[in-house]
mmCIF file of C-alpha atoms and ligand atoms in Angstrom:
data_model
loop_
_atom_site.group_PDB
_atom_site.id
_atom_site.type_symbol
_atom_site.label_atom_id
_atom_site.label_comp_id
_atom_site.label_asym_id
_atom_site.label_seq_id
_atom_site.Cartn_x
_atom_site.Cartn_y
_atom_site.Cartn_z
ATOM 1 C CA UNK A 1 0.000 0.000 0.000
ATOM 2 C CA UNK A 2 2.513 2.656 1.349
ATOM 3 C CA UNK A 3 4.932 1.490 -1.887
ATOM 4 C CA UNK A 4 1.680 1.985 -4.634
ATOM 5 C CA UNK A 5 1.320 5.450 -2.853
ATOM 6 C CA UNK A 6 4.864 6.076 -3.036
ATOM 7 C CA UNK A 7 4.662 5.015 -6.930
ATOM 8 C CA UNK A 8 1.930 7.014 -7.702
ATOM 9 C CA UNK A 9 3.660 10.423 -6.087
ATOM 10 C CA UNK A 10 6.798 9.868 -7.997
ATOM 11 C CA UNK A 11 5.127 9.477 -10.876
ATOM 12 C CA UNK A 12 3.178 12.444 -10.604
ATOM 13 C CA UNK A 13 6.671 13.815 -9.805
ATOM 14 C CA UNK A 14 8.011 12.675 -13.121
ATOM 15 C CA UNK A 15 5.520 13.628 -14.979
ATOM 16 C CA UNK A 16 5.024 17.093 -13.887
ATOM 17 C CA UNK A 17 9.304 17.762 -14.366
ATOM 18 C CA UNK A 18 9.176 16.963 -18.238
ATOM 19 C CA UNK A 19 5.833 19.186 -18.578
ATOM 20 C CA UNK A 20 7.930 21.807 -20.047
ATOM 21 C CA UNK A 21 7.966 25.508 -19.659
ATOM 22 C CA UNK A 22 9.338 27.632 -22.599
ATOM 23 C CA UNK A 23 11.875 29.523 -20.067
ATOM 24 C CA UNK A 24 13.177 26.210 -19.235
ATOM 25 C CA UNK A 25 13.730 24.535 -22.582
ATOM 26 C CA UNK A 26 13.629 26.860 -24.957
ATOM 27 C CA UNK A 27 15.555 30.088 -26.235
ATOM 28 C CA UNK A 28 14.121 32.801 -29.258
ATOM 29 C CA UNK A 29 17.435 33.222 -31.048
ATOM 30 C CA UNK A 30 16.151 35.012 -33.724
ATOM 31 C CA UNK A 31 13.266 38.442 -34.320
ATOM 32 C CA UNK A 32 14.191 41.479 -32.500
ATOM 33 C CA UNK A 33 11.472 40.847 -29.976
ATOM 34 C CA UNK A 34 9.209 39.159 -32.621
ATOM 35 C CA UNK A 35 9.261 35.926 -30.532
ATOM 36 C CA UNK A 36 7.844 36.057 -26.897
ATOM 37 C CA UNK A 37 7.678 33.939 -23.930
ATOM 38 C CA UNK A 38 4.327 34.868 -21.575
ATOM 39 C CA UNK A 39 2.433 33.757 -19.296
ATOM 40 C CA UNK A 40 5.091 32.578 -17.043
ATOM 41 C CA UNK A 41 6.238 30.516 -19.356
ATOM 42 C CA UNK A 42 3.562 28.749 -20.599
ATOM 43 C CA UNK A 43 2.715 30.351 -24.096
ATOM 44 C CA UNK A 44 5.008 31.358 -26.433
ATOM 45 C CA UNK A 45 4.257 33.654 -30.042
ATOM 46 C CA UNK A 46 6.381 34.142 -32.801
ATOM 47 C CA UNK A 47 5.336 37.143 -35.287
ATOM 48 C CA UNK A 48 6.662 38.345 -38.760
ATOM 49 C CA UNK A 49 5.911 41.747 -40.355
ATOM 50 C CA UNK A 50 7.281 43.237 -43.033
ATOM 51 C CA UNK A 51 10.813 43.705 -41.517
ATOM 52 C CA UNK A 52 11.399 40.505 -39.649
ATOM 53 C CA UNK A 53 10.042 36.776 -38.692
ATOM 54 C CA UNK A 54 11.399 35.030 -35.661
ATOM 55 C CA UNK A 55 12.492 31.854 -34.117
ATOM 56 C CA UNK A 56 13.270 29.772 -31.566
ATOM 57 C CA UNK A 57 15.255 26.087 -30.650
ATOM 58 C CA UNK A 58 15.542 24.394 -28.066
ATOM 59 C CA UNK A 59 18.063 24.465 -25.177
ATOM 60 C CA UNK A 60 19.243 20.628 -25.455
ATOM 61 C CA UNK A 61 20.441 18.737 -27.977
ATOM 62 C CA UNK A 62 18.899 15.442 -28.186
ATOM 63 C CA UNK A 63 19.515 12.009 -29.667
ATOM 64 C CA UNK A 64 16.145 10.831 -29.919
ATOM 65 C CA UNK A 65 13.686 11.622 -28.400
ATOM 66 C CA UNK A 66 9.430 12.111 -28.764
ATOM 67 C CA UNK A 67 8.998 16.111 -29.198
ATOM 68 C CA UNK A 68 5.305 17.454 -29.294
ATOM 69 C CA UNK A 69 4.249 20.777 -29.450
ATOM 70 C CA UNK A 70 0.686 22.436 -29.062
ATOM 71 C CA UNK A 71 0.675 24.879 -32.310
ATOM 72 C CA UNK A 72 -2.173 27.516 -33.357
ATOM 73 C CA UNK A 73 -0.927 28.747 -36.810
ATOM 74 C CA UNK A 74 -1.612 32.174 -38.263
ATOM 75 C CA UNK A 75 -5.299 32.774 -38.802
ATOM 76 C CA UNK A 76 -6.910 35.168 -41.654
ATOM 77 C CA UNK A 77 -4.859 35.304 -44.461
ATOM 78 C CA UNK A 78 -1.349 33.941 -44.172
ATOM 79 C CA UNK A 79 -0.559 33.685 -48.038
ATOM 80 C CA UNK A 80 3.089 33.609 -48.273
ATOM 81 C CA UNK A 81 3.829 32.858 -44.437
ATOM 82 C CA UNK A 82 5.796 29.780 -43.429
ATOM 83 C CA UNK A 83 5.734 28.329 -39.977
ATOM 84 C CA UNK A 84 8.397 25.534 -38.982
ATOM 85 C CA UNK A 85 8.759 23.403 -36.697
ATOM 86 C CA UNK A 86 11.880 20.621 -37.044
ATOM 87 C CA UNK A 87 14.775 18.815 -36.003
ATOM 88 C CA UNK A 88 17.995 19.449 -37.035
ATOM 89 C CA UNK A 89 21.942 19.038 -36.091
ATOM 90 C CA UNK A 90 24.523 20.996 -37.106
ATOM 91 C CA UNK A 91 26.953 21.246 -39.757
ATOM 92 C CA UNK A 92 27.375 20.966 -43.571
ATOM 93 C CA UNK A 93 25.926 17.183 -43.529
ATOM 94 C CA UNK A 94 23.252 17.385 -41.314
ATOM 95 C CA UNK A 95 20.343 15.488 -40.513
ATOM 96 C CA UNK A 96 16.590 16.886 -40.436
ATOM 97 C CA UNK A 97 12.953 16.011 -39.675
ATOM 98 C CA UNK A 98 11.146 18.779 -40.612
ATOM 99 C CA UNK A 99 7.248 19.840 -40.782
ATOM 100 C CA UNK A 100 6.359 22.926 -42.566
ATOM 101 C CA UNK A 101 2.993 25.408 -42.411
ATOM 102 C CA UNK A 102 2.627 26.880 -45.349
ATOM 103 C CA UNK A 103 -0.037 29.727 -45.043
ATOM 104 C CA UNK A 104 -2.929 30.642 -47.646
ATOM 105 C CA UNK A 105 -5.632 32.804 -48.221
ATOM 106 C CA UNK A 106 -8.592 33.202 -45.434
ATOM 107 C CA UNK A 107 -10.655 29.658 -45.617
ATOM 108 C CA UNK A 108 -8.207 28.369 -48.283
ATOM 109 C CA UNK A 109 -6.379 25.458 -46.645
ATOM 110 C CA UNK A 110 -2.979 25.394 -45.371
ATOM 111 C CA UNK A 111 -0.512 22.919 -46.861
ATOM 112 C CA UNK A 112 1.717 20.381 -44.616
ATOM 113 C CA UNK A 113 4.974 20.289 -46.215
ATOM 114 C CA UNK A 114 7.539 17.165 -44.669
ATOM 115 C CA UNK A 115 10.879 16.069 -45.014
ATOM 116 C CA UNK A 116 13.368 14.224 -44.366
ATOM 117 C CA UNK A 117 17.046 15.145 -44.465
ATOM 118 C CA UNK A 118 19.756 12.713 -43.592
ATOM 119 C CA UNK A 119 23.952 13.775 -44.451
ATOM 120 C CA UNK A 120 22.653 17.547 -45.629
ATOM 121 C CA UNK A 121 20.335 14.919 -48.419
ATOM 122 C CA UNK A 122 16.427 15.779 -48.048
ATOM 123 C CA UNK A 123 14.860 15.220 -51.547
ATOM 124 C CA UNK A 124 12.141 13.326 -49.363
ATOM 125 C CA UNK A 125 8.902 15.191 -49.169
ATOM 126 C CA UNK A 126 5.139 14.834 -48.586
ATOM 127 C CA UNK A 127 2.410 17.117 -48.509
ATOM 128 C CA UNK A 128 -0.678 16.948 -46.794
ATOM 129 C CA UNK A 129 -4.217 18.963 -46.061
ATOM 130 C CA UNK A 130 -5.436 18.275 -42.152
ATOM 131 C CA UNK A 131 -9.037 17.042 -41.397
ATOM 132 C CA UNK A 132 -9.467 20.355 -39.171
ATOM 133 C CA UNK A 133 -8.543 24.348 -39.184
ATOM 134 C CA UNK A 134 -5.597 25.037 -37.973
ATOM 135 C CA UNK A 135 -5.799 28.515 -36.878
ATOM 136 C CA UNK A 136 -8.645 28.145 -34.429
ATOM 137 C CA UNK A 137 -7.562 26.090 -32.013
ATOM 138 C CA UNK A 138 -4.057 24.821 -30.717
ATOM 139 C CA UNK A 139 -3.410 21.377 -32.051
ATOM 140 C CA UNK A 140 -0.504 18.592 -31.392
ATOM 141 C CA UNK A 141 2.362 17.973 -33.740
ATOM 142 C CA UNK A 142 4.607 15.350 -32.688
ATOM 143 C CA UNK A 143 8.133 14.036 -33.939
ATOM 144 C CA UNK A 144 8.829 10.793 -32.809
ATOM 145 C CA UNK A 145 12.898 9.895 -33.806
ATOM 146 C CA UNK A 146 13.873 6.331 -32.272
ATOM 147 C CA UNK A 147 16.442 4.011 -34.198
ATOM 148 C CA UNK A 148 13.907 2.245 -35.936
ATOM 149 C CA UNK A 149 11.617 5.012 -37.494
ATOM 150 C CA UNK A 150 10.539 8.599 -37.667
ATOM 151 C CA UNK A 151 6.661 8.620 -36.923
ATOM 152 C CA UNK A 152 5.474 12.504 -37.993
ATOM 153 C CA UNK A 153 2.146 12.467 -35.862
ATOM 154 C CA UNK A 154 -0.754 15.377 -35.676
ATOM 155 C CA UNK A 155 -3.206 15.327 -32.593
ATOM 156 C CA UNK A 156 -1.597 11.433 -32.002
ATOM 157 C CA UNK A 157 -2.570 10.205 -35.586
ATOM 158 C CA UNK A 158 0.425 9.217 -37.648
ATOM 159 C CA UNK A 159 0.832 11.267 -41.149
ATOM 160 C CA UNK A 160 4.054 9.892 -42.509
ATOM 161 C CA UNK A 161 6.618 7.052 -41.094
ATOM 162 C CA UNK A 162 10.118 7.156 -42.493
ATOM 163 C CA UNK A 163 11.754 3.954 -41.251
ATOM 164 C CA UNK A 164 15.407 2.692 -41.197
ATOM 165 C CA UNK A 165 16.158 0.958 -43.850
ATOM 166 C CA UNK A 166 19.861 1.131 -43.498
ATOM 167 C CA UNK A 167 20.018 -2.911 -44.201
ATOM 168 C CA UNK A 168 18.692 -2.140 -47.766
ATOM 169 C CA UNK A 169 21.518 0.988 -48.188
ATOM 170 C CA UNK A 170 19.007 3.772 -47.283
ATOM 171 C CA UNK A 171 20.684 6.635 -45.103
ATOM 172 C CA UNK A 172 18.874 6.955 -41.388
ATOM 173 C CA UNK A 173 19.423 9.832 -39.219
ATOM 174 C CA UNK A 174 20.919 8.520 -35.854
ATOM 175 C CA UNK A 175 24.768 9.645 -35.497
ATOM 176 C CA UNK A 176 23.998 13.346 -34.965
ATOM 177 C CA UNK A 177 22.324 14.753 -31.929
ATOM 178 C CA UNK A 178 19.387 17.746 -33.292
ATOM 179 C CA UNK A 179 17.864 20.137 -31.566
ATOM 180 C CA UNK A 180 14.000 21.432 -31.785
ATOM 181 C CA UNK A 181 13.635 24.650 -34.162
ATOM 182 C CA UNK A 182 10.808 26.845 -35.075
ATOM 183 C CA UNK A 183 10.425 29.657 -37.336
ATOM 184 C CA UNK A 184 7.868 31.905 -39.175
ATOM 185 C CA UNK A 185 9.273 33.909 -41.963
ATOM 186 C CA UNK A 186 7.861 34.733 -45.054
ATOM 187 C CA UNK A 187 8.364 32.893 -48.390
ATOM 188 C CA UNK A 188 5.864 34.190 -50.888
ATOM 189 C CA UNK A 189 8.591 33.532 -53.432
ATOM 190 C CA UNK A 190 8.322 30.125 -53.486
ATOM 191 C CA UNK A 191 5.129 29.218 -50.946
ATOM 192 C CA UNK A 192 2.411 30.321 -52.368
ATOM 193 C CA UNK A 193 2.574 27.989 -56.419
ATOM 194 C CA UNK A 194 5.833 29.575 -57.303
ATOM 195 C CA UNK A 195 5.284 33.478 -55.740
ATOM 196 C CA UNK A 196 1.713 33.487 -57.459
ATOM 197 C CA UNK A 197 -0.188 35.311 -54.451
ATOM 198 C CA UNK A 198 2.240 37.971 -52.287
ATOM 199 C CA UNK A 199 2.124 38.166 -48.373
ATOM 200 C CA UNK A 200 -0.719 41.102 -47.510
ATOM 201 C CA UNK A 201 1.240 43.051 -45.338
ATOM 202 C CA UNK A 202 -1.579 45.077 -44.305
ATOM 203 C CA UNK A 203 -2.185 42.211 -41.890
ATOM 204 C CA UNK A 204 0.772 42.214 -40.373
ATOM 205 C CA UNK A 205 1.810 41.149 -37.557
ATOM 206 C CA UNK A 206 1.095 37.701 -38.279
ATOM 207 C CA UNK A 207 1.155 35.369 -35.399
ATOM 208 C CA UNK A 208 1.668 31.337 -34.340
ATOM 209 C CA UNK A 209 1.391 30.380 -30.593
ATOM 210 C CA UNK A 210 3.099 27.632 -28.967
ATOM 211 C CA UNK A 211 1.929 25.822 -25.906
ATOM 212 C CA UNK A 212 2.858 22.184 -24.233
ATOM 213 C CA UNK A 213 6.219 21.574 -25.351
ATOM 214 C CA UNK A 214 6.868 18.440 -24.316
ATOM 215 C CA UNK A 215 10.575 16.312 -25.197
ATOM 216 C CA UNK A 216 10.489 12.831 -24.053
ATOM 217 C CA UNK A 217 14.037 12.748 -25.432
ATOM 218 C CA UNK A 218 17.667 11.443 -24.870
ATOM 219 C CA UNK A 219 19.685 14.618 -23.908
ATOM 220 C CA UNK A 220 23.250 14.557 -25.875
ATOM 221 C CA UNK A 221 25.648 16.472 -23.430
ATOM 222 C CA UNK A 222 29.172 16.497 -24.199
ATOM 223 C CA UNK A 223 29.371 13.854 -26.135
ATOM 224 C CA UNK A 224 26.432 11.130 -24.149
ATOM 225 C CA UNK A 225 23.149 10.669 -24.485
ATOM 226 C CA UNK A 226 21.319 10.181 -21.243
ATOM 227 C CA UNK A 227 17.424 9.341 -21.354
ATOM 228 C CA UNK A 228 14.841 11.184 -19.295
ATOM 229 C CA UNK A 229 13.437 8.627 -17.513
ATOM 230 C CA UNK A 230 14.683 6.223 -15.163
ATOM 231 C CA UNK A 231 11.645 4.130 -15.238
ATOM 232 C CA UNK A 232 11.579 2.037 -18.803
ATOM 233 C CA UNK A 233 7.820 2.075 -19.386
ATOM 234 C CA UNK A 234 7.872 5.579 -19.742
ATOM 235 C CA UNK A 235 10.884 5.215 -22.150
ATOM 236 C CA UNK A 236 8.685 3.086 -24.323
ATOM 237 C CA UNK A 237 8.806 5.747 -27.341
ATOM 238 C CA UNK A 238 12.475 4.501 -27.955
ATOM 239 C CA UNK A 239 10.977 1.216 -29.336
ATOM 240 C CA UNK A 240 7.614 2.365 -30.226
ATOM 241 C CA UNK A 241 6.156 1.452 -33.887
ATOM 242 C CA UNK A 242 2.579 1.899 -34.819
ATOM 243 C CA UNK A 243 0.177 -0.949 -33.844
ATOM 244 C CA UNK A 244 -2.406 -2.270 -35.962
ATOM 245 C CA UNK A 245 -5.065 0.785 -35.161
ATOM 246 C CA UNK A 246 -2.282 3.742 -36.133
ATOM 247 C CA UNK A 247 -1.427 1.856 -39.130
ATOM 248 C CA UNK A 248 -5.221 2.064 -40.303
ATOM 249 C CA UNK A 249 -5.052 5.379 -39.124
ATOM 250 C CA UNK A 250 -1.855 6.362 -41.765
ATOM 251 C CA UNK A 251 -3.819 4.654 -44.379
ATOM 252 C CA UNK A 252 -6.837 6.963 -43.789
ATOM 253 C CA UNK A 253 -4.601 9.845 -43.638
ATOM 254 C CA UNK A 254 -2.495 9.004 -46.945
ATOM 255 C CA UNK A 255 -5.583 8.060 -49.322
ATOM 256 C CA UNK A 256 -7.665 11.160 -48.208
ATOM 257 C CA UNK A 257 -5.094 13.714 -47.141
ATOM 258 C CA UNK A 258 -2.193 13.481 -48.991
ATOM 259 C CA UNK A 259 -1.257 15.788 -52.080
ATOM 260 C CA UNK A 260 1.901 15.167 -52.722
ATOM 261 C CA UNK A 261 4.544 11.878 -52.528
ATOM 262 C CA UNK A 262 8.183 11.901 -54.042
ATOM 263 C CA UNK A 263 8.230 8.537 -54.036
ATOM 264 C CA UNK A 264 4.943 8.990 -56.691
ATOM 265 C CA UNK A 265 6.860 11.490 -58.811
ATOM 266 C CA UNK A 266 8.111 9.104 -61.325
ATOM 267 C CA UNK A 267 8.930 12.410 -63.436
ATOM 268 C CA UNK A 268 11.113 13.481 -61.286
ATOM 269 C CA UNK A 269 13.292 10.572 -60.975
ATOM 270 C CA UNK A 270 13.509 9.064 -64.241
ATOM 271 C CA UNK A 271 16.298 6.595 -63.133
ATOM 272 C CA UNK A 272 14.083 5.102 -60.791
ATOM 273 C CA UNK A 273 12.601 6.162 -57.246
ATOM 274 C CA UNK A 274 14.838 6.582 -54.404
ATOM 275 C CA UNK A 275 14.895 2.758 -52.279
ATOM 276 C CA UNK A 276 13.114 3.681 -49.534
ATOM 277 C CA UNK A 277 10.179 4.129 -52.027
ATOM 278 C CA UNK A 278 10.989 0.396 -53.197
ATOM 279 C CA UNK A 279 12.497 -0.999 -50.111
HETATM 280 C C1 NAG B 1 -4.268 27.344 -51.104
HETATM 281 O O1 NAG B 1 -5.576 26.891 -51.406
HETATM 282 C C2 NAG B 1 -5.749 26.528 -52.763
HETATM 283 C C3 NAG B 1 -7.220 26.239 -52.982
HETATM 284 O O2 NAG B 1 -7.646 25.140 -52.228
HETATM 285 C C4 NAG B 1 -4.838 25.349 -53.091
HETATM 286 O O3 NAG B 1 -4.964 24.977 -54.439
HETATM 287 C C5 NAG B 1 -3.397 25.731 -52.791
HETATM 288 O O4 NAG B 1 -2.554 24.606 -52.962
HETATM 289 C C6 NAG B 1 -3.255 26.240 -51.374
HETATM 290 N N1 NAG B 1 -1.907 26.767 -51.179
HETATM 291 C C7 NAG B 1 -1.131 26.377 -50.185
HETATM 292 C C8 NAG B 1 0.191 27.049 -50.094
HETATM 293 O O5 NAG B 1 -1.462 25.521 -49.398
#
């Protein structure tokens, strides 16, 4: 009895110490004031006007880890906006999981742009629509990085798995520790069908708010990767794959959501499709 209680207060314990707060974890490197922590740390915003976006990444490094975010993107019209939200290491051949916002006119939908970069190679995307709007309520992107896979995951429903498949000669991202970066910046040149709509800046400021950043990650600290948790179970992300019920849930996702799929775009690679398309 006293043990279970002692469990259960631990846990709570646990729990409560990786329910992050943006002064904690995270740093705006980039905006002139564009990016701001409030609410004790609680709710972030990044804004872009004509003069400047902003960003932020996070404090650790990590090598692997499960990273979810609560993100509202930029209501109204946000033609020509871009709002990121990745991982990436350093250096001239890095590795990157990325998910990118691209903005559009009011009640036009916003695109999901994805990728996946491994030795400074991306080449690897897929676009998407989402199911809901975006800009009215905050909803939960999640980056899952373990050995085995990359699950890219929106309010818990898998979009897009990129899995190892170093055994058939396909590059994986797991030497290089990343960190978590965000950004909204504008990119009406090549966002909106190849600059065809320009960014009203008569609405500017535009706006994206951050809440629940959450890393169940490996921290990489001069030069070792130490795990949050002491307790396996709630290190089960490092060997997590999707069960029978995500799977359906991809398959949903990829016949009625998906717009675009290099590894569809015979066109583009007219010596063949990349092996993790074939693999
Ligand atoms: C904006 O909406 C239009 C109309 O649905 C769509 O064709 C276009 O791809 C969208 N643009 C972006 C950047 O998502």
């Amino acid at each position: 009895m006293k043990i279970s209680v002692l469990v259960a207060v631990l846990m709570a314990f646990v729990s409560v110490a990786s329910a992050a707060n943006f002064n904690q974890d995270i740093a705006v490197t980039w905006g002139d004031g564009r990016g701001k922590i409030l609410d004790n740390g609680q709710l972030l915003t990044l804004s872009l006007d004509k003069f400047s976006g902003s960003g932020f990444q996070s404090k650790n490094e990590y090598l692997f880890g499960k990273i979810d975010m609560n993100i509202k993107l930029v209501p109204g019209n946000s033609a020509g906006t871009v709002t990121t939200y990745y991982l990436r290491s350093q250096g001239t051949t890095w590795d990157e999981v990325d998910f990118e916002f691209l903005g559009n006119l009011s009640g036009d939908p916003y695109t999901v742009h994805t990728n996946v970069y491994c030795g400074g190679k991306g080449d690897r995307e897929q676009q998407f629509r989402l199911w809901f709007d975006p800009t009215k309520d905050f909803h939960t992107y999640s980056l899952l990085w373990n050995p085995q896979r990359i699950i890219f995951s929106v309010d818990g429903t898998p979009i897009r798995e990129f899995k190892n498949l170093e055994s058939a000669g396909v590059p994986f991202p797991k030497r290089q520790p990343m960190r978590v970066y965000s950004s909204l910046w504008n990119a009406d040149d090549w966002a909106t069908r190849g600059g065809l709509i320009k960014t009203d800046w008569s609405q500017a400021p535009f706006t994206a708010s951050y809440r629940n950043y959450r890393a169940d990650a490996c921290v990489w600290s001069s030069g070792k990767s130490s795990c949050s948790s002491s307790s396996p179970s709630r290190n089960a992300w490092l060997s997590q794959e999707l069960d029978v019920g995500s799977q359906r849930r991809l398959r949903w996702v990829r016949k009625n959501y998906m717009i675009y799929n290099y590894c569809a775009d015979t066109k583009r690679f007219p010596r063949g499709l990349p092996k993790e398309c074939t693999s």
